[in-house]
Coordinates of C-alpha atoms in Angstrom, one line a residue:
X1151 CA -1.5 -0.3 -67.0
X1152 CA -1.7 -3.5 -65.2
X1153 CA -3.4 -4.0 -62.0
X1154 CA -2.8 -6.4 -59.3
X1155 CA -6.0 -9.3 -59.0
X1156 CA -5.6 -8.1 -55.3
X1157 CA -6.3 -4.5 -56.3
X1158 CA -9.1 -5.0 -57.9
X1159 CA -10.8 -7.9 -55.7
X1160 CA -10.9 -5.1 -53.2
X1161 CA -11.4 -2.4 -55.0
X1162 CA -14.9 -4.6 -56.2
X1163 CA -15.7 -5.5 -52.7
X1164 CA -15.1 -1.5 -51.6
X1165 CA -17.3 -0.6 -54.2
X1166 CA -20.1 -2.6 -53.7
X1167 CA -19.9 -2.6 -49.9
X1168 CA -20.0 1.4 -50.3
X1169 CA -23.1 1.1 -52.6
X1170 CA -24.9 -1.7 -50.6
X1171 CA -23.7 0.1 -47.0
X1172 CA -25.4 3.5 -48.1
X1173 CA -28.4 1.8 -49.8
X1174 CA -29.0 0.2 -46.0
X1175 CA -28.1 3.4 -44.2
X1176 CA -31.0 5.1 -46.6
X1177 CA -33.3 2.5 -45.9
X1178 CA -32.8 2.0 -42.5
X1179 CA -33.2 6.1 -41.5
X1180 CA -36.3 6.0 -44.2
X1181 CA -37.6 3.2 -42.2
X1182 CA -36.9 4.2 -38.9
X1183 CA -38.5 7.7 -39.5
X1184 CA -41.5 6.3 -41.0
X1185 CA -41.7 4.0 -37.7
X1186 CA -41.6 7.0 -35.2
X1187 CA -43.8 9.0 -37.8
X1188 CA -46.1 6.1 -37.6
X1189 CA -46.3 6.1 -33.8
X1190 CA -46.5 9.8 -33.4
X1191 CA -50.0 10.0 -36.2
X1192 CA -51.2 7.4 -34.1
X1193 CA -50.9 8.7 -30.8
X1194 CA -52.4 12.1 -32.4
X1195 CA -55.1 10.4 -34.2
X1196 CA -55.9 9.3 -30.2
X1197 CA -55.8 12.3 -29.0
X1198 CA -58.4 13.4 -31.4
X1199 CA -60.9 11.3 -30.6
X1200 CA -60.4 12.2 -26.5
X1201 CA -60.3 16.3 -28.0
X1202 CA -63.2 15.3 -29.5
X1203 CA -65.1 14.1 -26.6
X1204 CA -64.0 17.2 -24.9
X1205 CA -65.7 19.5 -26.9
X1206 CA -68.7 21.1 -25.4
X1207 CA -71.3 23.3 -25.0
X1208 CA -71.0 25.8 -22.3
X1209 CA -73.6 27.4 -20.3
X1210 CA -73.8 30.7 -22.8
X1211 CA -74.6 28.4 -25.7
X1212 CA -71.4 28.3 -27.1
X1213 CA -68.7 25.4 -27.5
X1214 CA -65.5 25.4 -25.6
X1215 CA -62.6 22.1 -24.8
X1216 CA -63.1 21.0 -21.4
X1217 CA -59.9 21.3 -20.2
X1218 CA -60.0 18.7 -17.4
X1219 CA -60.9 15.8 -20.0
X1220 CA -57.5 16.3 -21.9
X1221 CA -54.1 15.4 -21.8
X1222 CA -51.9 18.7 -19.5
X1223 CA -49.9 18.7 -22.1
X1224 CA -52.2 20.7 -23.9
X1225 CA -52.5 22.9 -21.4
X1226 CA -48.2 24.2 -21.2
X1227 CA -47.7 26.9 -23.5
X1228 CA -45.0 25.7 -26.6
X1229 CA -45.3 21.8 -25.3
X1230 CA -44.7 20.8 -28.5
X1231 CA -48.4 19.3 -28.7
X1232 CA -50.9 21.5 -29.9
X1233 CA -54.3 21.6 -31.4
X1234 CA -57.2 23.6 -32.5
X1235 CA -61.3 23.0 -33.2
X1236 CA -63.1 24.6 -35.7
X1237 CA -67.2 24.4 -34.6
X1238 CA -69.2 26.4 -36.3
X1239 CA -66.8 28.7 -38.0
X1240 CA -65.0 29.2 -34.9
X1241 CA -61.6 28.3 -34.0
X1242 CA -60.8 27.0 -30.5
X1243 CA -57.2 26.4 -29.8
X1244 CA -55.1 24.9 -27.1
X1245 CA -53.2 27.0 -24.5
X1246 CA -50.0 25.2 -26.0
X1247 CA -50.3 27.5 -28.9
X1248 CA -50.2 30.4 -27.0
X1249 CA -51.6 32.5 -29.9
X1250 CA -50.5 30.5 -33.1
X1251 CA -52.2 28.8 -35.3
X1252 CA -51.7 25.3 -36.9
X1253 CA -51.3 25.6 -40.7
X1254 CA -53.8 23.7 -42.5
X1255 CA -53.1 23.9 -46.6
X1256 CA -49.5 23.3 -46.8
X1257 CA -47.2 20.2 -46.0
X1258 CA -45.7 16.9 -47.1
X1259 CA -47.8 13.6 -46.8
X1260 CA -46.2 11.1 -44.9
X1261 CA -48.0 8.4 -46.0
X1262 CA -50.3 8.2 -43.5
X1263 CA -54.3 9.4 -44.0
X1264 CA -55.0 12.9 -42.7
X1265 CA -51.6 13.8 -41.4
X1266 CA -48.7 16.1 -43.4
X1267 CA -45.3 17.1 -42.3
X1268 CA -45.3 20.5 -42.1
X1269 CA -42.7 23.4 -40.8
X1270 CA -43.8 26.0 -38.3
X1271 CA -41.3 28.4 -37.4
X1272 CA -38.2 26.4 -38.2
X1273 CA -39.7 23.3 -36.9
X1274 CA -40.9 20.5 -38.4
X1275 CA -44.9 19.7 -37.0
X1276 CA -46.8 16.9 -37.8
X1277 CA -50.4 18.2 -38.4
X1278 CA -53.7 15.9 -38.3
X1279 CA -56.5 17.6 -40.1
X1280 CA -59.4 15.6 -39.3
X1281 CA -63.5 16.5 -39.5
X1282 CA -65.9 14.8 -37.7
X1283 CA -69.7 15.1 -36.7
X1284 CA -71.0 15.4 -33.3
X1285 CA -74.5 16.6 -32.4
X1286 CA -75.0 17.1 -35.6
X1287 CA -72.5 19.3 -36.7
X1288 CA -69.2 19.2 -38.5
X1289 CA -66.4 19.5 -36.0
X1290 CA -62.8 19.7 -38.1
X1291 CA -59.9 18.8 -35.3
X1292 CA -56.7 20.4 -36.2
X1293 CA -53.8 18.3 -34.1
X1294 CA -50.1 18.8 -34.1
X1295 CA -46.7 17.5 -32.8
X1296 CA -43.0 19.4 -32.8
X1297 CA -41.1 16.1 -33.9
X1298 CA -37.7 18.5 -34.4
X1299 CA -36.3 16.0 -30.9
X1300 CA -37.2 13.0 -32.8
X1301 CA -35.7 13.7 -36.4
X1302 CA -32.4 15.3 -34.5
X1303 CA -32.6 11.7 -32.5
X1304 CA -33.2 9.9 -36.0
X1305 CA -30.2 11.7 -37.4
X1306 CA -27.4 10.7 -34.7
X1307 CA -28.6 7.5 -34.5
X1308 CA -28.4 7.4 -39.0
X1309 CA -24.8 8.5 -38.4
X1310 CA -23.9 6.0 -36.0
X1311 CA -24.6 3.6 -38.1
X1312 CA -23.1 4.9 -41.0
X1313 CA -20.0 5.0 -38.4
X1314 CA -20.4 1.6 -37.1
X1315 CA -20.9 0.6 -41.0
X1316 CA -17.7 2.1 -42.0
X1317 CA -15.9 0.4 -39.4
X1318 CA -17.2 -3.0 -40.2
X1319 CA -16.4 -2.4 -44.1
X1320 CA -12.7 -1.8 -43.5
X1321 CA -12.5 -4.5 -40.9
X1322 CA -14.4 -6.6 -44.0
X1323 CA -11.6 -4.8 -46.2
X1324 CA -8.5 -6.2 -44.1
X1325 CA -9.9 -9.7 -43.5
X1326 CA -10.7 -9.6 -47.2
X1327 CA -7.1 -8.4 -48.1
X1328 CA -5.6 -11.1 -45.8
X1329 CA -7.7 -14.0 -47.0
X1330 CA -6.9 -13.3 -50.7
X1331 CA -3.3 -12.9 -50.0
X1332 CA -3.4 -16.1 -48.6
X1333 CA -5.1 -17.3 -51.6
X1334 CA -2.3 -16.2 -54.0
X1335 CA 0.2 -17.0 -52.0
X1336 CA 0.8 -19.8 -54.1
X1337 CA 1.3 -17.7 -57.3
X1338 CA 3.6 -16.1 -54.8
X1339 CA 5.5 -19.4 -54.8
X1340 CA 5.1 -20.0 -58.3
X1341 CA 7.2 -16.3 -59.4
X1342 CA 9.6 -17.3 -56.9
X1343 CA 10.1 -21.0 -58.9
X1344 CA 10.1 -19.1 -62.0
X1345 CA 12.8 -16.9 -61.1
X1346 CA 14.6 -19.7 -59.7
X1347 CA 14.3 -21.2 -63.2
X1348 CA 15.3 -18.6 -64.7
X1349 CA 18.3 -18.1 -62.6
X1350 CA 18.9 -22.2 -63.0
X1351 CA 18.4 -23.1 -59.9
X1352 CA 15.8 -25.4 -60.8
X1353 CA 14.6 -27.5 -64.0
X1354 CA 10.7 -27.9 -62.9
X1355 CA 8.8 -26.0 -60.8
X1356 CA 7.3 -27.3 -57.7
X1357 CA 3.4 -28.4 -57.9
X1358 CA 0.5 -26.2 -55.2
X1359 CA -2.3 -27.3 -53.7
X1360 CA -4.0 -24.7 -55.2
X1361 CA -6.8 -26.3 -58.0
X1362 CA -6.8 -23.0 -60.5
X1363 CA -3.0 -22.5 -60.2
X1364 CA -1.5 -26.3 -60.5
X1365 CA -2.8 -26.7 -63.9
X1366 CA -0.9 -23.7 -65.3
X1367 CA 2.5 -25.4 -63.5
X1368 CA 1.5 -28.4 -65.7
X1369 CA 1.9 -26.6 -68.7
X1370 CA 4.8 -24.4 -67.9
X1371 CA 6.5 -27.6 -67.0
X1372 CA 5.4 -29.3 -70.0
X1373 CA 6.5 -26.3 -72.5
X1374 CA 10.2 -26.6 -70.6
X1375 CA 10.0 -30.0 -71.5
X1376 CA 8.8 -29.4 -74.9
X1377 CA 11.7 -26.9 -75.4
X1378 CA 14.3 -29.3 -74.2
X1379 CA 13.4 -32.0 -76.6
X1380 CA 13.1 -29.7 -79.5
X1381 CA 16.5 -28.1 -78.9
X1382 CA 17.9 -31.8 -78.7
X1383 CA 16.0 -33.4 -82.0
X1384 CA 17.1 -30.4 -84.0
X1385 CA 20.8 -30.9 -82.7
X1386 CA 20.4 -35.0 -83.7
X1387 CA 19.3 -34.0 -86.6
X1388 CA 21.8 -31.7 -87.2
X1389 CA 24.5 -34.3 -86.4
X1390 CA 22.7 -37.0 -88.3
X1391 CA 23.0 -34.9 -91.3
X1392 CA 26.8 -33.6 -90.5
X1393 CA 27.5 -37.9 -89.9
X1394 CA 25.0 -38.4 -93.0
X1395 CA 27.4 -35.7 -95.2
X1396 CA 30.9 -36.5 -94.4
X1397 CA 30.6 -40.2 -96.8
X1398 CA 29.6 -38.3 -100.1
X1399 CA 32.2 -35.9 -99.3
X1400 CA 34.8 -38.7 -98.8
X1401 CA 33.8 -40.5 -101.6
X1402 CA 34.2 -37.3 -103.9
X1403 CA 37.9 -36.2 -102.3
X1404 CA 39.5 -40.1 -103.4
X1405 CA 37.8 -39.5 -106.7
X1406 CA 39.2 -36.0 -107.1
X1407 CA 42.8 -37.7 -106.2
X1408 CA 42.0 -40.5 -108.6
X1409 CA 42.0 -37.6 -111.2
X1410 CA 45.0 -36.0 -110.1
X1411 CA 47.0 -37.7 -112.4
X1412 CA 45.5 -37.2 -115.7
X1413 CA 43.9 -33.7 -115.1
X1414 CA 45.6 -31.8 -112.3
X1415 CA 44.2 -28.4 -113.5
X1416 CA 40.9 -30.3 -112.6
X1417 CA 41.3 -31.9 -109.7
X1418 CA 42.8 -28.9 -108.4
X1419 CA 39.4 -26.9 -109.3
X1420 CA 37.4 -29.5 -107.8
X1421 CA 39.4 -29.7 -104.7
X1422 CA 39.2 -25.7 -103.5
X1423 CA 35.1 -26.6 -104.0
X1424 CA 35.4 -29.7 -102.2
X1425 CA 37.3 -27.7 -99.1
X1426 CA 34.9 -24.8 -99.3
X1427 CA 32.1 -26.8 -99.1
X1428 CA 33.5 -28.8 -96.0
X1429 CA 34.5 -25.5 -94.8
X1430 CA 30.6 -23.8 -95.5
X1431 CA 28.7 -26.9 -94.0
X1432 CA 30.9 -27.1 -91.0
X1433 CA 30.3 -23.3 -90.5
X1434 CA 26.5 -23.6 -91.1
X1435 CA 26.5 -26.5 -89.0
X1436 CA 27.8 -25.1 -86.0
X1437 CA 25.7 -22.3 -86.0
X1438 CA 22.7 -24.8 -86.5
X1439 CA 23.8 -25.7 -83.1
X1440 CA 24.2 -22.9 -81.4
X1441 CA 20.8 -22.7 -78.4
X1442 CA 20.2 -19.1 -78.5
X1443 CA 18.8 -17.6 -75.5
X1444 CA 19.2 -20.0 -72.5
X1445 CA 16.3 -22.4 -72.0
X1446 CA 14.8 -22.2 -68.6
X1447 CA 17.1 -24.0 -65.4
X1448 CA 20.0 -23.4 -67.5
X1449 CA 23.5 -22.7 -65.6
X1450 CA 27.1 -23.8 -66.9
X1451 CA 29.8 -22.5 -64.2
X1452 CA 32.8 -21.0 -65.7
X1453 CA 35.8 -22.2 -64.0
X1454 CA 35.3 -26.5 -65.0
X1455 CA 34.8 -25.7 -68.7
X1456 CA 37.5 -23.2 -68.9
X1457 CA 40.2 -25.5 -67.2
X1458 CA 39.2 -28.1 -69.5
X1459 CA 39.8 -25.6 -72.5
X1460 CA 43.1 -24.4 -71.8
X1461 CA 44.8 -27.9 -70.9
X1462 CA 43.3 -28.6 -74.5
X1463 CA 45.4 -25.3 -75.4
X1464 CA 48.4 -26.2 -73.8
X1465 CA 48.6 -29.2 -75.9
X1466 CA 48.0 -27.6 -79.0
X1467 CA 50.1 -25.0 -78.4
X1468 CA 52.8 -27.0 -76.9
X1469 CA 55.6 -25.7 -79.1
X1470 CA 54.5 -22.0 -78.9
X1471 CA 55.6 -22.1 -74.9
X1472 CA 52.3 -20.0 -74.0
X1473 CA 52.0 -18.7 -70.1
X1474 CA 47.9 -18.8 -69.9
X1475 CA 46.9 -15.8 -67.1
X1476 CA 43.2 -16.9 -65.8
X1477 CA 40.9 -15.2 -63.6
X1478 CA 37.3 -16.5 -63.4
X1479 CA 35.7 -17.1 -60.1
X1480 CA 33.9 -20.1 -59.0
X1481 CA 30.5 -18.9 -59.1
X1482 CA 30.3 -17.5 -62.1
X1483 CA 28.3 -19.0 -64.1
X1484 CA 27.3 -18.8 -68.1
X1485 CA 23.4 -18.7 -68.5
X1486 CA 22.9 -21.0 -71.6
X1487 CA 23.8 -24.4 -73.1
X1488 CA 27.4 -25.5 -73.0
X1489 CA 28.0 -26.1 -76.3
X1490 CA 27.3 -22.4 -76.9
X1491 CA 29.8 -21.2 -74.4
X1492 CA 32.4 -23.9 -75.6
X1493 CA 31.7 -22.5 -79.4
X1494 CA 32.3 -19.0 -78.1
X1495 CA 35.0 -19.2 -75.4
X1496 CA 36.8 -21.9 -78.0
X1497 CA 37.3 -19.5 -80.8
X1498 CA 38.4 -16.7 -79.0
X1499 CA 40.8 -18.4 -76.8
X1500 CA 41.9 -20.5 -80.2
X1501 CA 42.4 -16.9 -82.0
X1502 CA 44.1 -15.8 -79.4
X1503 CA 46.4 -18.6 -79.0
X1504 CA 47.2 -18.6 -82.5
X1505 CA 48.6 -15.1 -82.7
X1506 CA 49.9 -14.4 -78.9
X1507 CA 53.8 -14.8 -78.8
X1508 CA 53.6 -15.8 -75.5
X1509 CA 51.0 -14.4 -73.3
X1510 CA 47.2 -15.2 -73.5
X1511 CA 44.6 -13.5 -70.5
X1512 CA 41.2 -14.6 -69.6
X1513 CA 39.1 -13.0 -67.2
X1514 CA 35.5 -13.1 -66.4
X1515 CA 33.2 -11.5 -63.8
X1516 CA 29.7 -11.2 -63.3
X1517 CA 26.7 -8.5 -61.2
X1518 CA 23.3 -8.6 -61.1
X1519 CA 22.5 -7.8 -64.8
X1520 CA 25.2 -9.6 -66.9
X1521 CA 28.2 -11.5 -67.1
X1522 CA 31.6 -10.0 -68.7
X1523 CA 34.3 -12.2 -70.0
X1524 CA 37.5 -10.7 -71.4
X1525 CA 40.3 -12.4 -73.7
X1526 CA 44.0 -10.6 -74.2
X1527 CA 46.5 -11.9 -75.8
X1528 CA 49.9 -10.2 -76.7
X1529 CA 50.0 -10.9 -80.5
X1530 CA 49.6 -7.9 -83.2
X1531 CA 46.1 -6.8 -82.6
X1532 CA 44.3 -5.7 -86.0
X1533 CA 43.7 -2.3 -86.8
X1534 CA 40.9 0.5 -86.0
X1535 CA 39.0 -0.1 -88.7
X1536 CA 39.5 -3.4 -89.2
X1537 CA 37.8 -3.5 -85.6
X1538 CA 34.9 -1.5 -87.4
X1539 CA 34.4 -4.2 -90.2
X1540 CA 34.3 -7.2 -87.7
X1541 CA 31.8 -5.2 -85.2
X1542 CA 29.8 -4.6 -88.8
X1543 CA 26.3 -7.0 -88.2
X1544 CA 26.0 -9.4 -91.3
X1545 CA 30.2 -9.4 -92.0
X1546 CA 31.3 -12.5 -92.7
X1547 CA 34.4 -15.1 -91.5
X1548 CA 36.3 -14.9 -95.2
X1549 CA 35.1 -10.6 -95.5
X1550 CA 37.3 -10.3 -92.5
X1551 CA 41.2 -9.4 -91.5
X1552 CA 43.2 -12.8 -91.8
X1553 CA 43.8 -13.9 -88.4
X1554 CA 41.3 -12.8 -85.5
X1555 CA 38.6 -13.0 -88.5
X1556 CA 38.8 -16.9 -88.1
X1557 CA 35.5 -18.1 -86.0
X1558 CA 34.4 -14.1 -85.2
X1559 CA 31.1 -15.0 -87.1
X1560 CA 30.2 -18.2 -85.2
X1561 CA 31.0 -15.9 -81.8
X1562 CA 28.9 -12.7 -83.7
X1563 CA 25.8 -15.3 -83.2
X1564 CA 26.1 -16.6 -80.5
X1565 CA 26.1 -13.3 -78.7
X1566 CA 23.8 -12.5 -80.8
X1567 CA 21.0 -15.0 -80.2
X1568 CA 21.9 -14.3 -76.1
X1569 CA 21.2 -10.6 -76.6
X1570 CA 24.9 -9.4 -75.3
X1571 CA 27.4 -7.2 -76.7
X1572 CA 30.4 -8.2 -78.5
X1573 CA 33.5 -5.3 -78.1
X1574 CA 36.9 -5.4 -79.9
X1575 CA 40.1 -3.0 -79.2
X1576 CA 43.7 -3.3 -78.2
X1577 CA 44.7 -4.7 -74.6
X1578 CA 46.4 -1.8 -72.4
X1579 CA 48.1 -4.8 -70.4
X1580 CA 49.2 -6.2 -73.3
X1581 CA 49.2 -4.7 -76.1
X1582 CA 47.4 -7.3 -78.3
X1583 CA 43.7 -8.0 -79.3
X1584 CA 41.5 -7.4 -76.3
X1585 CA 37.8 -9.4 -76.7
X1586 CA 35.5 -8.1 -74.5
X1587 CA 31.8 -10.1 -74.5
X1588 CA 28.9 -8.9 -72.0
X1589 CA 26.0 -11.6 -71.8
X1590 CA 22.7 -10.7 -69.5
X1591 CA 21.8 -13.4 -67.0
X1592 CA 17.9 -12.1 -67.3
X1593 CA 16.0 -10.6 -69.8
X1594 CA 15.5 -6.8 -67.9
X1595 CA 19.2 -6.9 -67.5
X1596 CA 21.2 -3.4 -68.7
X1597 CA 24.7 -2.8 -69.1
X1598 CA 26.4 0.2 -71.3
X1599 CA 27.1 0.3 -74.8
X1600 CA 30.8 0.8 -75.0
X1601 CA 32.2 2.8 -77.7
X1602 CA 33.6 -0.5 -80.2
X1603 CA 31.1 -2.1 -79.2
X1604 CA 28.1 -3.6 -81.1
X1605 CA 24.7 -4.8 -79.0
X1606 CA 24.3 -7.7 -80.9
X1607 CA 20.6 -8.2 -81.1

């Protein structure tokens, strides 16, 4: 399955955006808890040392907190700020706790000395568990906060910025999105110019201004170049050799009528070889020449080449009185060299000529897949399985049925080498051979298979 570069630019950038977005979200609420943790241990390790000072003797020898030296807060039962003195293996605790007590061997360090996280009843304390010595004796301070306000304040302000993140990733997402189609906009361009080639509407495409795209029109222009000028060296040398073939030829027919005379027998012999062998290099010669499928920008209308063909018709045919019925529109067009449709629209329409008594039809019309061009003629037609043998792939011109055989091998390639479909069967209009040839104009184009029909591949 291919995927689009644009698809997977952002699916990339979404992916490490995510990662990087929840890697800062974590950081950010680990550091921002740590911070408040940070200020909250320092503010109780301050309140120790002013505990601390308030402990006291009273008048019965005992030790007691002197209430007026510490903070109220202290003083208002469940304040959230609670602590508890342990002098002489006796607990002293604050009114706050209104009969808890602070636990003392459980919790989570927080990384900070003598405080743990710790949760009382639901809600998470920190507890400072500090000993000192005063008057000689060990005093342990036991000092805790309810931070459940501050983590619930942590946590709404972690999603808000998860929120905000999210937001700024698909605003990132869309400018992203329009900046890179803006960057390929000119492979846009570029599959618009090669359809346009295809279609012959052009010969080149058009040069961008984009650095990692231009090169690759360089080279598509240069291999349409490339094409061109091997197509047209192969059909010089194909007519170099034709022009190169006919003196030998020549040479060899006056000497076979030089023998006439004294060996007829002979020079009979030799002759048949000497017409076959005109007859075979002409035949191999024109399919040398036939392009195949259509070279980029190529586009030959119909209508110019086939008025040309049939006032070369009439004159040929000048005795037989032919009435030539033709209905091809202006704009349709045959994808491929000329030669190739003069080959293939000459030998049927010749064939046709030839046998018609005194009607001859062409037609042609054309959708957005393929271009159908039909030849009638009101002559004898050939016979069902005849039409089998000619529709057979690999049947030669002398295998076939005298008559519509002639040139039906030179046509079987070229529709061939176009990828089209080659149908033979008697006209209904008029009652002669009816040729029926479908060519694509692009290479996803499909068209039915009809049933005496070959897809000549």
């Amino acid at each position: 399955m291919l995927n689009s570069i644009q698809t997977r630019l952002n699916s990339g950038f979404l992916l490490v955006s995510i990662v990087a977005i929840v890697v800062l979200w974590l950081a950010n609420s680990w550091y921002l808890r740590q911070t408040a943790y940070d200020f909250v241990s320092a503010r109780l390790s301050s309140d120790a040392y002013t505990i601390l000072r308030a402990v006291e003797m009273d008048g019965k020898g005992g030790w007691r907190v002197n209430s007026e030296l510490i903070d109220p807060v202290y003083l208002q039962p469940m304040s959230g700020h609670y602590f508890q003195v342990k002098v002489n293996d006796k607990w002293l605790y604050s009114r706050s706790l209104w009969d808890e007590m602070i636990p003392t061997t459980e919790g989570e360090d927080i990384g900070q000395e003598y405080v743990r996280r710790v949760i009382k009843s639901g809600h998470p304390w920190l507890v400072l568990d500090q000993a000192f010595m005063k008057e000689g004796l060990k005093v342990q301070l036991v000092l805790a906060e309810d931070v459940e306000r501050i983590d619930q304040s942590l946590q709404k302000q972690g999603w808000a910025v998860a929120g905000t993140g999210m937001i700024f990733l698909f605003v990132l997402l869309a400018v992203q999105a329009m900046i890179i189609r803006s960057g390929l906009r000119s492979l846009v361009s570029v599959r618009s110019d090669i359809a346009r080639l295809k279609q012959g509407e052009v010969r080149q495409l058009s040069h961008v201004n984009t650095s990692e795209v231009d090169p690759l029109i360089t080279e598509i222009n240069y291999l349409v170049q490339a094409m061109e000028l091997r197509l047209q060296r192969s059909r010089n040398a194909v007519g170099n050799l034709a022009h190169a073939a006919k003196t030998p030829l020549t040479v060899l027919d006056r000497q076979i009528e030089a023998l006439k005379p004294r060996e007829p027998a002979l020079a009979e012999d030799m002759r048949e070889q000497s017409v076959r062998l005109r007859d075979l290099m002409q035949r191999e010669l024109t399919r040398a020449r036939i392009a195949g499928a259509a070279l980029p920008g190529q586009r030959i209308y119909l209508l110019p080449e086939m008025d040309k063909l049939l006032r070369t018709l009439k004159a040929i045919y000048r005795d037989k009185g032919l009435s030539y019925q033709q209905r091809v529109s202006d704009k349709i067009y045959f994808p491929g060299e000329r030669d190739d449709l003069m080959e293939l629209l000459g030998n049927l329409m010749d064939n046709a000529s030839k046998w018609a008594h005194s009607k001859v039809s062409v037609s042609a019309d054309a959708d957005e897949n393929c271009i159908t061009m039909v030849i009638e003629d009101d002559g004898p037609g050939i016979a069902e399985d005849q039409i089998e043998r000619l529709l057979t792939r690999g049947e030669r011109l002398d295998e076939s049925t005298d008559g519509h055989g002639l040139g039906m091998s030179i046509v079987t390639d070229i529709v061939r080498q176009y990828g089209g479909q080659l149908a033979l069967d008697r006209s209904e209009r008029l009652n002669g051979l009816r040729v029926t040839i479908m060519l694509p104009l692009h290479t996803k184009a499909e068209f039915p298979i009809s049933q005496q029909s070959e897809e000549v591949a």
